[in-house]
Amino acid sequence: MCTDPRRFSVWSSALLLCAAGTLQAAPQIETWQAASGARVLFVASPELPMVDVNLVFDAGSARDGERSGLASMTAGMLTQGAGDWDADAIAARLEDVGAKLGASTDRDKTTVSLRTLTRQPAMDTAVETLATLTSTPTFADADLERERRNQLIALRQAEESPRTVGQKALYRKIFGAHPYAADPSGTAETVTAITREDLADFHRRHYTGANAVLAIVGALDRPQAEALADRITAGLPKGERPAPLPGVTDLDAAVTERIVFPSSQTTVVAGQPGMRRGDPDYFTLYVGNHILGGSGLVSLLMEEIREKRGLSYSTYSYFLPLAQPGPFLMGLQTKNDQADQAREVMLDTLRRFIESGPSEAELTAAKKNITGGFPLRIASNSDIVGYLAVIGFYDLPLDYLDRFTDRIESVTAEQIKDAFARRLHPDRLAIVVVGGSTEQTAGVGVGGEG
């Protein structure tokens, strides 16, 4: 949405300067329940006259049902019209006060974010706009058709990216019939079929106080934050939380999909169900993956695939924890005629890491890298409000940030070896290969089923 780039450039610079003096202390989180039923998490940050807000609903694409893309389109339509305002009026209101507002959807949640100055009338205008957008969107037919056209264009563009094609196919392989299998952006067929009534019904069921978490970071005291929370969520019906998502089923065998794609590079992605938010193995797997493929140029995958063999410019691995176990993912892109070799090296590196675990030197380096960089990850208000939203949405302990460094430091090499052996199974990976010619991909064989 709109903003004044010069103004926010000044804010950002000042924020970084301010944060530099407070890097050591984790933010002190206060929490309560608003009158609407929304759970509120608040951190006072009096240094700058601004406030960041994340209003999070359990309204991710896993709630789409048969209308894949419904959650994403509902969120996208919020800024197209609400109350008596059309999209231009909403943009003008925010632009006039230098506020920034946006909405995004992933598989678990929809997040509506706002950044505004705390001076008046800027804050009143920005907060009124946020509250109206989330409580009374209009979902006008003309706006829906425009949003639908944009979404269909985005879907066609995504089909031109082998990486995106591979990722979508991999999620389908990993999650099967589970709602996590569907891409949040939907398909051309489902997006075409979505109606205004679908949007209104989804909004009515999911944009409620009971289904909301509100994260606030800014130059407010507790009474001011409580008043702000009530203003933002006052228009939401209390509603009810939806039932928990179904559990994720582990893969019982390896499976491979080969997709012919007209490109000089082949994309190889692999994965399986990994872990959920709050998983007892979270910190152990996090540190272990940092060594395996999560630390960029110094990871084991990068060493084996790029440095030793020159097979790919980059390669990676990561866990994506969700409300239910999200995926563990690995990937690379390489020349078509090197795809088989690169894939085998990637899988062999995973197998060796599971069998042997990290060395003490690798573990020490990983801990230093993670803990050394942690202060910068909570150095700005926007960073902190993002963490608050995650802590609140996934019901993580309020001392999560306070204890983060200690939890990382306590991980041992033996714990990593044990956790990876229990949680990852190279013989049950889903693998998707995108690229090359028909003849090349037909020759792919990784021990799984096509």
XYZ file of N, CA and C in Angstrom, residues 67-278:
636
model
N -12.120 -24.518 -2.309
C -11.811 -23.295 -3.055
C -10.362 -22.876 -2.791
N -9.415 -23.602 -3.348
C -8.015 -23.248 -3.162
C -7.763 -21.823 -3.655
N -7.094 -21.028 -2.838
C -6.862 -19.620 -3.163
C -7.842 -18.679 -2.502
N -8.849 -19.241 -1.799
C -9.898 -18.408 -1.203
C -9.345 -17.512 -0.094
N -8.525 -18.060 0.789
C -7.969 -17.243 1.878
C -7.123 -16.107 1.322
N -6.319 -16.410 0.324
C -5.447 -15.396 -0.270
C -6.251 -14.295 -0.946
N -7.298 -14.673 -1.679
C -8.115 -13.660 -2.350
C -8.907 -12.835 -1.342
N -9.368 -13.462 -0.277
C -10.074 -12.701 0.763
C -9.159 -11.631 1.346
N -7.923 -12.018 1.665
C -6.969 -11.049 2.210
C -6.651 -9.957 1.184
N -6.486 -10.352 -0.060
C -6.174 -9.373 -1.094
C -7.282 -8.370 -1.322
N -8.514 -8.799 -1.072
C -9.667 -7.920 -1.295
C -9.871 -6.916 -0.169
N -9.220 -7.096 0.966
C -9.441 -6.186 2.094
C -9.128 -4.743 1.726
N -8.073 -4.543 0.963
C -7.653 -3.177 0.625
C -8.342 -2.643 -0.625
N -9.249 -3.429 -1.200
C -9.935 -2.986 -2.416
C -11.237 -2.236 -2.120
N -11.698 -2.347 -0.892
C -12.919 -1.640 -0.551
C -13.414 -2.045 0.823
N -13.819 -1.054 1.629
C -14.332 -1.347 2.971
C -15.159 -0.162 3.441
N -16.226 -0.460 4.188
C -17.082 0.623 4.647
C -17.560 1.459 3.452
N -17.335 2.767 3.539
C -17.741 3.658 2.441
C -16.591 3.954 1.482
N -15.461 3.274 1.626
C -14.276 3.620 0.837
C -14.035 2.589 -0.262
N -13.602 3.087 -1.433
C -13.091 2.190 -2.463
C -11.571 2.125 -2.320
N -10.920 1.410 -3.233
C -9.474 1.214 -3.113
C -8.722 2.544 -3.160
N -9.159 3.459 -4.009
C -8.480 4.753 -4.106
C -8.618 5.539 -2.808
N -9.798 5.508 -2.219
C -10.016 6.245 -0.975
C -9.166 5.656 0.156
N -9.064 4.327 0.188
C -8.233 3.684 1.216
C -6.776 4.077 1.037
N -6.320 4.036 -0.213
C -4.922 4.404 -0.480
C -4.663 5.857 -0.099
N -5.614 6.738 -0.404
C -5.435 8.165 -0.098
C -5.386 8.408 1.408
N -6.250 7.695 2.155
C -6.253 7.868 3.616
C -4.885 7.515 4.211
N -4.330 6.424 3.755
C -3.045 5.997 4.303
C -1.900 6.891 3.832
N -1.974 7.282 2.571
C -0.917 8.128 2.017
C -0.875 9.474 2.720
N -2.034 10.007 3.033
C -2.096 11.332 3.677
C -1.415 11.346 5.040
N -1.392 10.206 5.715
C -0.802 10.172 7.069
C 0.510 9.395 7.101
N 1.008 8.981 5.919
C 2.289 8.282 5.871
C 2.270 6.911 6.499
N 1.123 6.256 6.499
C 1.004 4.922 7.094
C 1.211 3.850 6.033
N 1.566 2.691 6.500
C 1.795 1.558 5.607
C 0.944 0.391 6.069
N 0.171 -0.197 5.161
C -0.735 -1.296 5.519
C -0.656 -2.373 4.451
N -0.675 -3.610 4.870
C -0.625 -4.715 3.912
C -1.251 -5.964 4.494
N -1.513 -6.940 3.635
C -2.089 -8.213 4.075
C -1.399 -9.347 3.329
N -1.177 -10.446 4.023
C -0.527 -11.596 3.404
C -1.112 -12.877 3.980
N -1.001 -13.938 3.205
C -1.555 -15.228 3.624
C -0.540 -16.326 3.398
N -0.362 -17.197 4.379
C 0.407 -18.418 4.183
C -0.503 -19.600 4.500
N 0.062 -20.763 4.677
C -0.796 -21.937 4.864
C -1.560 -21.915 6.187
N -1.006 -21.300 7.226
C -1.664 -21.288 8.529
C -2.492 -20.039 8.788
N -2.056 -18.896 8.307
C -2.639 -17.639 8.803
C -2.675 -16.543 7.753
N -3.558 -15.597 8.015
C -3.581 -14.328 7.287
C -3.173 -13.230 8.247
N -2.235 -12.389 7.811
C -1.721 -11.316 8.647
C -1.998 -9.967 7.995
N -2.634 -9.086 8.747
C -2.837 -7.705 8.293
C -1.916 -6.828 9.135
N -1.010 -6.115 8.483
C 0.000 -5.349 9.209
C -0.193 -3.858 8.979
N 0.145 -3.096 10.000
C 0.031 -1.631 9.926
C 1.232 -1.003 10.607
N 1.792 0.010 9.976
C 2.818 0.861 10.610
C 2.359 2.298 10.484
N 2.329 2.983 11.603
C 1.875 4.373 11.588
C 2.597 5.176 12.652
N 2.636 6.488 12.445
C 3.087 7.389 13.494
C 2.053 7.405 14.615
N 2.506 7.708 15.825
C 1.569 7.780 16.954
C 0.980 9.186 17.126
N 1.483 10.153 16.396
C 0.910 11.493 16.521
C -0.471 11.509 15.864
N -1.284 12.466 16.340
C -2.626 12.614 15.787
C -2.644 13.739 14.747
N -3.488 13.657 13.731
C -4.536 12.642 13.548
C -4.070 11.403 12.787
N -2.746 11.280 12.543
C -2.260 10.165 11.736
C -2.677 8.813 12.313
N -2.484 8.650 13.617
C -2.764 7.340 14.203
C -4.258 7.017 14.156
N -5.082 7.995 14.478
C -6.528 7.748 14.431
C -6.970 7.318 13.039
N -6.469 8.013 12.032
C -6.855 7.689 10.654
C -6.393 6.293 10.273
N -5.141 5.972 10.605
C -4.591 4.665 10.231
C -5.322 3.533 10.957
N -5.574 3.716 12.240
C -6.242 2.666 13.017
C -7.688 2.489 12.565
N -8.368 3.590 12.293
C -9.740 3.484 11.787
C -9.768 2.720 10.462
N -8.778 2.986 9.623
C -8.730 2.292 8.331
C -8.509 0.798 8.533
N -7.553 0.437 9.375
C -7.292 -0.981 9.636
C -8.539 -1.673 10.194
N -9.172 -1.054 11.168
C -10.335 -1.680 11.799
C -11.477 -1.866 10.799
N -11.670 -0.894 9.927
C -12.752 -0.988 8.951
C -12.456 -2.050 7.902
N -11.206 -2.094 7.433
C -10.842 -3.087 6.420
C -11.066 -4.514 6.904
N -10.716 -4.774 8.145
C -10.813 -6.145 8.642
C -12.225 -6.514 9.101
N -13.041 -5.513 9.434
C -14.380 -5.832 9.956
C -15.474 -5.718 8.904
N -15.354 -4.771 7.969
C -16.446 -4.561 7.006
C -15.939 -4.381 5.582
N -15.194 -5.353 5.063
C -14.802 -5.270 3.639
C -16.039 -5.408 2.757
N -16.021 -4.756 1.603
C -17.226 -4.755 0.765
C -17.259 -5.905 -0.235
N -16.104 -6.378 -0.663
C -16.027 -7.452 -1.660
C -16.884 -7.114 -2.886
N -16.735 -5.908 -3.408
C -17.521 -5.490 -4.570
C -17.191 -6.356 -5.782
N -18.223 -6.611 -6.603
C -18.049 -7.506 -7.754
C -16.949 -7.020 -8.695
N -16.918 -5.721 -8.974
C -15.907 -5.192 -9.897
C -14.501 -5.384 -9.325
N -14.365 -5.182 -8.021
C -13.057 -5.385 -7.381
C -12.656 -6.853 -7.418
N -13.648 -7.719 -7.214
C -13.359 -9.156 -7.259
C -12.841 -9.554 -8.632
N -13.485 -9.053 -9.688
C -13.031 -9.415 -11.039
C -11.622 -8.902 -11.301
N -11.305 -7.719 -10.812
C -9.945 -7.185 -10.983
C -8.931 -8.032 -10.206
N -9.279 -8.387 -8.975
C -8.393 -9.222 -8.169
C -8.229 -10.605 -8.803
N -9.310 -11.115 -9.367
C -9.238 -12.427 -10.008
C -8.302 -12.385 -11.219
N -8.434 -11.324 -12.036
C -7.547 -11.205 -13.202
C -6.088 -11.143 -12.755
N -5.815 -10.358 -11.743
C -4.438 -10.252 -11.257
C -3.913 -11.598 -10.751
N -4.783 -12.319 -10.058
C -4.369 -13.614 -9.517
C -4.109 -14.617 -10.639
N -4.946 -14.597 -11.663
C -4.746 -15.514 -12.793
C -3.465 -15.182 -13.553
N -3.160 -13.902 -13.684
C -1.896 -13.508 -14.323
C -0.715 -14.014 -13.489
N -0.810 -13.849 -12.174
C 0.268 -14.310 -11.294
C 0.449 -15.828 -11.393
N -0.654 -16.537 -11.507
C -0.559 -17.993 -11.636
C 0.112 -18.389 -12.946
N -0.217 -17.691 -14.047
C 0.430 -17.998 -15.327
C 1.921 -17.687 -15.259
N 2.273 -16.585 -14.616
C 3.691 -16.250 -14.479
C 4.419 -17.293 -13.633
N 3.749 -17.806 -12.611
C 4.365 -18.824 -11.755
C 4.657 -20.099 -12.538
N 3.834 -20.380 -13.539
C 4.055 -21.576 -14.350
C 5.332 -21.479 -15.175
N 5.884 -20.273 -15.320
C 7.119 -20.092 -16.086
C 8.358 -20.252 -15.221
N 8.173 -20.453 -13.951
C 9.297 -20.624 -13.032
C 9.443 -22.087 -12.661
N 10.518 -22.749 -13.087
C 10.669 -24.165 -12.713
C 10.771 -24.367 -11.222
N 11.343 -23.405 -10.515
C 11.441 -23.536 -9.064
C 10.055 -23.541 -8.430
N 9.178 -22.628 -8.886
C 7.832 -22.583 -8.329
C 7.041 -23.832 -8.700
N 7.185 -24.259 -9.956
C 6.503 -25.483 -10.383
C 6.945 -26.662 -9.521
N 8.259 -26.748 -9.271
C 8.784 -27.834 -8.456
C 8.294 -27.776 -7.021
N 8.279 -26.582 -6.440
C 7.831 -26.447 -5.049
C 6.370 -26.854 -4.899
N 5.522 -26.409 -5.832
C 4.104 -26.765 -5.740
C 3.912 -28.283 -5.845
N 4.634 -28.888 -6.781
C 4.514 -30.340 -6.957
C 5.025 -31.074 -5.722
N 6.104 -30.553 -5.118
C 6.667 -31.213 -3.942
C 5.695 -31.173 -2.758
N 5.038 -30.058 -2.553
C 4.057 -29.980 -1.465
C 2.941 -31.004 -1.669
N 2.524 -31.171 -2.936
C 1.472 -32.167 -3.195
C 1.973 -33.570 -2.856
N 3.235 -33.843 -3.172
C 3.794 -35.168 -2.883
C 3.954 -35.392 -1.382
N 4.396 -34.352 -0.682
C 4.654 -34.506 0.758
C 3.354 -34.638 1.544
N 2.360 -33.823 1.195
C 1.178 -33.710 2.063
C -0.054 -34.428 1.523
N -0.033 -34.916 0.308
C -1.136 -35.721 -0.202
C -2.482 -35.032 -0.082
N -3.393 -35.623 0.725
C -4.745 -35.085 0.874
C -4.843 -34.030 1.971
N -3.745 -33.772 2.684
C -3.783 -32.765 3.757
C -3.918 -31.362 3.157
N -4.599 -30.440 3.872
C -4.761 -29.076 3.334
C -3.441 -28.364 3.030
N -2.345 -28.747 3.668
C -1.057 -28.106 3.366
C -0.584 -28.402 1.946
N -1.163 -29.403 1.285
C -0.703 -29.753 -0.054
C -1.006 -28.663 -1.067
N -2.107 -27.954 -0.882
C -2.541 -26.952 -1.863
C -1.731 -25.670 -1.712
N -1.449 -25.043 -2.839
C -0.710 -23.780 -2.818
C -1.645 -22.649 -2.389
N -1.164 -21.720 -1.531
C -2.026 -20.620 -1.086
C -2.593 -19.784 -2.221
N -1.907 -19.713 -3.344
C -2.399 -18.886 -4.448
C -3.494 -19.568 -5.255
N -3.761 -20.842 -4.996
C -4.835 -21.543 -5.681
C -4.427 -21.996 -7.069
N -5.425 -22.409 -7.836
C -5.212 -22.808 -9.227
C -6.120 -21.959 -10.107
N -5.847 -21.982 -11.404
C -6.686 -21.212 -12.323
C -8.148 -21.634 -12.203
N -8.373 -22.922 -12.032
C -9.750 -23.428 -11.949
C -10.449 -22.938 -10.675
N -9.779 -23.064 -9.543
C -10.436 -22.672 -8.291
C -10.583 -21.163 -8.177
N -9.569 -20.419 -8.625
C -9.655 -18.957 -8.564
C -10.790 -18.458 -9.464
N -10.954 -19.070 -10.618
C -12.041 -18.682 -11.521
C -13.407 -18.938 -10.894
N -13.492 -19.952 -10.052
C -14.793 -20.350 -9.501
C -15.177 -19.574 -8.242
N -14.236 -18.854 -7.633
C -14.536 -18.168 -6.370
C -15.540 -17.031 -6.597
N -16.548 -16.974 -5.744
C -17.595 -15.952 -5.858
C -17.520 -14.962 -4.695
N -18.268 -13.883 -4.845
C -18.344 -12.907 -3.751
C -18.890 -13.563 -2.490
N -19.853 -14.460 -2.650
C -20.425 -15.136 -1.489
C -19.377 -16.002 -0.793
N -18.476 -16.608 -1.563
C -17.397 -17.391 -0.959
C -16.519 -16.503 -0.084
N -16.170 -15.327 -0.610
C -15.329 -14.402 0.147
C -16.026 -13.952 1.428
N -17.288 -13.556 1.292
C -18.028 -13.052 2.452
C -18.187 -14.145 3.508
N -18.434 -15.362 3.072
C -18.599 -16.462 4.017
C -17.286 -16.784 4.721
N -16.188 -16.794 3.954
C -14.885 -17.062 4.565
C -14.555 -15.980 5.585
N -14.822 -14.724 5.214
C -14.552 -13.616 6.131
C -15.407 -13.733 7.388
N -16.661 -14.042 7.224
C -17.564 -14.149 8.377
C -17.106 -15.236 9.350
N -16.618 -16.332 8.825
C -16.253 -17.453 9.688
C -14.876 -17.301 10.335
N -13.967 -16.568 9.696
C -12.582 -16.564 10.162
C -12.083 -15.227 10.696
N -12.659 -14.120 10.290
C -12.197 -12.819 10.774
C -13.016 -12.445 12.009
N -12.696 -13.130 13.116
C -13.423 -12.940 14.364
C -12.436 -12.669 15.497
N -12.976 -12.147 16.603
C -12.123 -11.875 17.752
C -11.507 -13.136 18.324
N -12.319 -14.179 18.471
C -11.808 -15.415 19.055
C -10.732 -16.051 18.192
N -10.721 -15.717 16.919
C -9.790 -16.326 15.965
C -8.622 -15.404 15.650
N -8.427 -14.351 16.470
C -7.423 -13.331 16.154
C -6.349 -13.246 17.233
N -5.147 -12.938 16.796
C -4.029 -12.564 17.679
C -3.544 -11.202 17.218
N -3.386 -10.288 18.158
C -2.971 -8.923 17.828
C -1.623 -8.642 18.483
N -0.617 -8.356 17.662
C 0.717 -8.012 18.154
C 0.935 -6.515 17.965
N 1.404 -5.858 19.035
C 1.600 -4.407 19.011
C 2.994 -4.088 19.556
N 3.740 -3.281 18.820
C 5.039 -2.787 19.281
C 5.091 -1.303 18.968
N 5.314 -0.475 19.979
C 5.369 0.947 19.678
C 5.450 1.831 20.893
N 5.393 3.119 20.623
C 5.542 4.131 21.661
C 4.217 4.349 22.381
N 3.816 3.330 23.120
C 2.572 3.356 23.883
C 2.847 2.808 25.269
N 2.052 3.244 26.248
C 2.094 2.560 27.539
C 0.979 1.507 27.539
N 0.908 0.730 28.594
C -0.063 -0.378 28.636
C -1.509 0.111 28.454
N -1.963 1.142 29.176
C -3.351 1.587 28.953
C -3.607 2.023 27.508
N -2.624 2.712 26.914
C -2.807 3.127 25.519
C -2.863 1.902 24.592
N -2.037 0.909 24.871
C -2.050 -0.297 24.045
C -3.377 -1.048 24.199
N -3.908 -1.104 25.409
C -5.194 -1.770 25.610
C -6.301 -1.049 24.842
N -6.272 0.285 24.880
C -7.281 1.044 24.139
C -7.129 0.823 22.642
N -5.883 0.771 22.182
C -5.646 0.531 20.752
C -6.166 -0.840 20.338
N -5.888 -1.856 21.146
C -6.344 -3.208 20.818
C -7.861 -3.273 20.721
N -8.533 -2.602 21.653
C -9.996 -2.610 21.614
C -10.525 -1.876 20.382
N -9.869 -0.781 20.004
C -10.322 -0.045 18.818
C -10.144 -0.890 17.553
N -9.005 -1.547 17.443
C -8.720 -2.315 16.227
C -9.685 -3.487 16.064
N -10.046 -4.135 17.162
C -10.845 -5.364 17.065
C -12.313 -5.181 17.439
N -12.717 -3.930 17.726
C -14.088 -3.712 18.201
C -15.137 -4.154 17.188
N -14.854 -4.032 15.916
C -15.843 -4.361 14.890
C -15.909 -5.833 14.541
N -15.027 -6.631 15.127
C -15.030 -8.061 14.810
C -16.060 -8.784 15.669
N -16.816 -9.684 15.066
C -17.684 -10.523 15.897
C -16.829 -11.434 16.765
N -17.366 -11.835 17.910
C -16.546 -12.691 18.782
C -16.242 -14.034 18.122
N -17.249 -14.650 17.538
C -17.036 -15.882 16.790
C -16.424 -17.010 17.601
N -15.893 -17.983 16.881
C -15.275 -19.146 17.505
C -14.021 -19.514 16.737
N -13.110 -20.165 17.406
C -11.927 -20.667 16.720
C -12.307 -21.895 15.899
N -11.728 -22.049 14.720
C -12.011 -23.256 13.937
C -11.365 -24.476 14.578
N -11.838 -25.637 14.183
C -11.245 -26.873 14.705
C -9.791 -26.963 14.273
N -8.961 -27.617 15.090
C -7.549 -27.785 14.678
C -7.455 -28.495 13.335
N -6.383 -28.191 12.603
C -6.148 -28.865 11.328
C -5.866 -30.348 11.576
N -6.163 -31.190 10.612
C -5.856 -32.617 10.788
C -4.353 -32.847 10.880
N -3.970 -33.963 11.476
C -2.558 -34.296 11.578
C -1.956 -34.614 10.218
N -0.641 -34.487 10.143
C 0.096 -34.780 8.911
C 0.616 -36.211 8.984
N 0.421 -36.946 7.903
C 0.864 -38.340 7.847
C 2.258 -38.431 7.238
N 3.135 -39.172 7.886
C 4.476 -39.379 7.325
C 4.394 -40.174 6.025
N 5.343 -39.935 5.135
C 5.432 -40.735 3.916
C 5.884 -42.143 4.290
N 5.306 -43.141 3.638
C 5.709 -44.517 3.942
C 6.656 -45.091 2.907
N 6.983 -44.294 1.877
C 7.931 -44.754 0.850
C 8.423 -43.546 0.080
N 9.557 -43.710 -0.603
C 10.047 -42.647 -1.473
C 9.122 -42.479 -2.671
N 9.025 -41.271 -3.159
C 8.193 -41.008 -4.328
C 8.856 -39.906 -5.147
N 8.835 -40.069 -6.458
C 9.490 -39.107 -7.340
C 8.540 -38.670 -8.440
N 8.569 -37.381 -8.740
C 7.823 -36.860 -9.880
C 8.797 -36.144 -10.795
N 8.667 -36.401 -12.076
C 9.537 -35.784 -13.067
C 8.695 -34.900 -13.957
N 9.085 -33.655 -14.071
C 8.323 -32.690 -14.864
C 9.242 -32.121 -15.934
N 8.903 -32.383 -17.193
C 9.700 -31.848 -18.299
C 9.451 -30.353 -18.393
N 10.542 -29.593 -18.498
C 10.426 -28.135 -18.522
C 11.484 -27.596 -19.469
N 11.111 -26.677 -20.353
C 12.064 -26.158 -21.343
C 13.049 -25.167 -20.730
N 14.060 -25.669 -20.077
C 15.046 -24.804 -19.444
C 16.418 -25.454 -19.519
N 17.463 -24.624 -19.491
C 18.824 -25.151 -19.525
C 19.258 -25.661 -18.162
N 18.513 -25.285 -17.118
C 18.809 -25.715 -15.754
C 17.711 -26.660 -15.268
N 18.116 -27.640 -14.505
C 17.154 -28.544 -13.874
C 17.030 -28.193 -12.395
N 15.808 -28.095 -11.921
C 15.532 -27.850 -10.507
C 15.246 -29.172 -9.815
N 15.943 -29.419 -8.725
C 15.715 -30.627 -7.934
C 15.300 -30.204 -6.530
N 14.144 -30.639 -6.083
C 13.679 -30.344 -4.728
C 13.261 -31.651 -4.066
N 13.504 -31.739 -2.784
C 13.190 -32.952 -2.040
C 12.697 -32.569 -0.645
N 11.871 -33.434 -0.082
C 11.394 -33.110 1.261
C 10.494 -34.183 1.819
N 10.067 -33.955 3.042
C 9.122 -34.821 3.735
C 8.584 -34.035 4.933
N 7.524 -34.526 5.580
C 7.038 -33.807 6.769
C 8.156 -33.626 7.786
N 8.241 -32.425 8.365
C 9.337 -32.113 9.275
C 8.887 -31.939 10.708
N 8.582 -30.713 11.093
C 8.190 -30.472 12.483
C 7.179 -29.340 12.551
N 6.497 -29.270 13.700
C 5.523 -28.221 13.944
C 6.118 -27.147 14.838
N 5.443 -26.023 14.940
C 5.839 -24.995 15.898
C 5.701 -25.544 17.314
N 6.664 -25.252 18.167
C 6.629 -25.756 19.524
C 7.123 -27.176 19.674
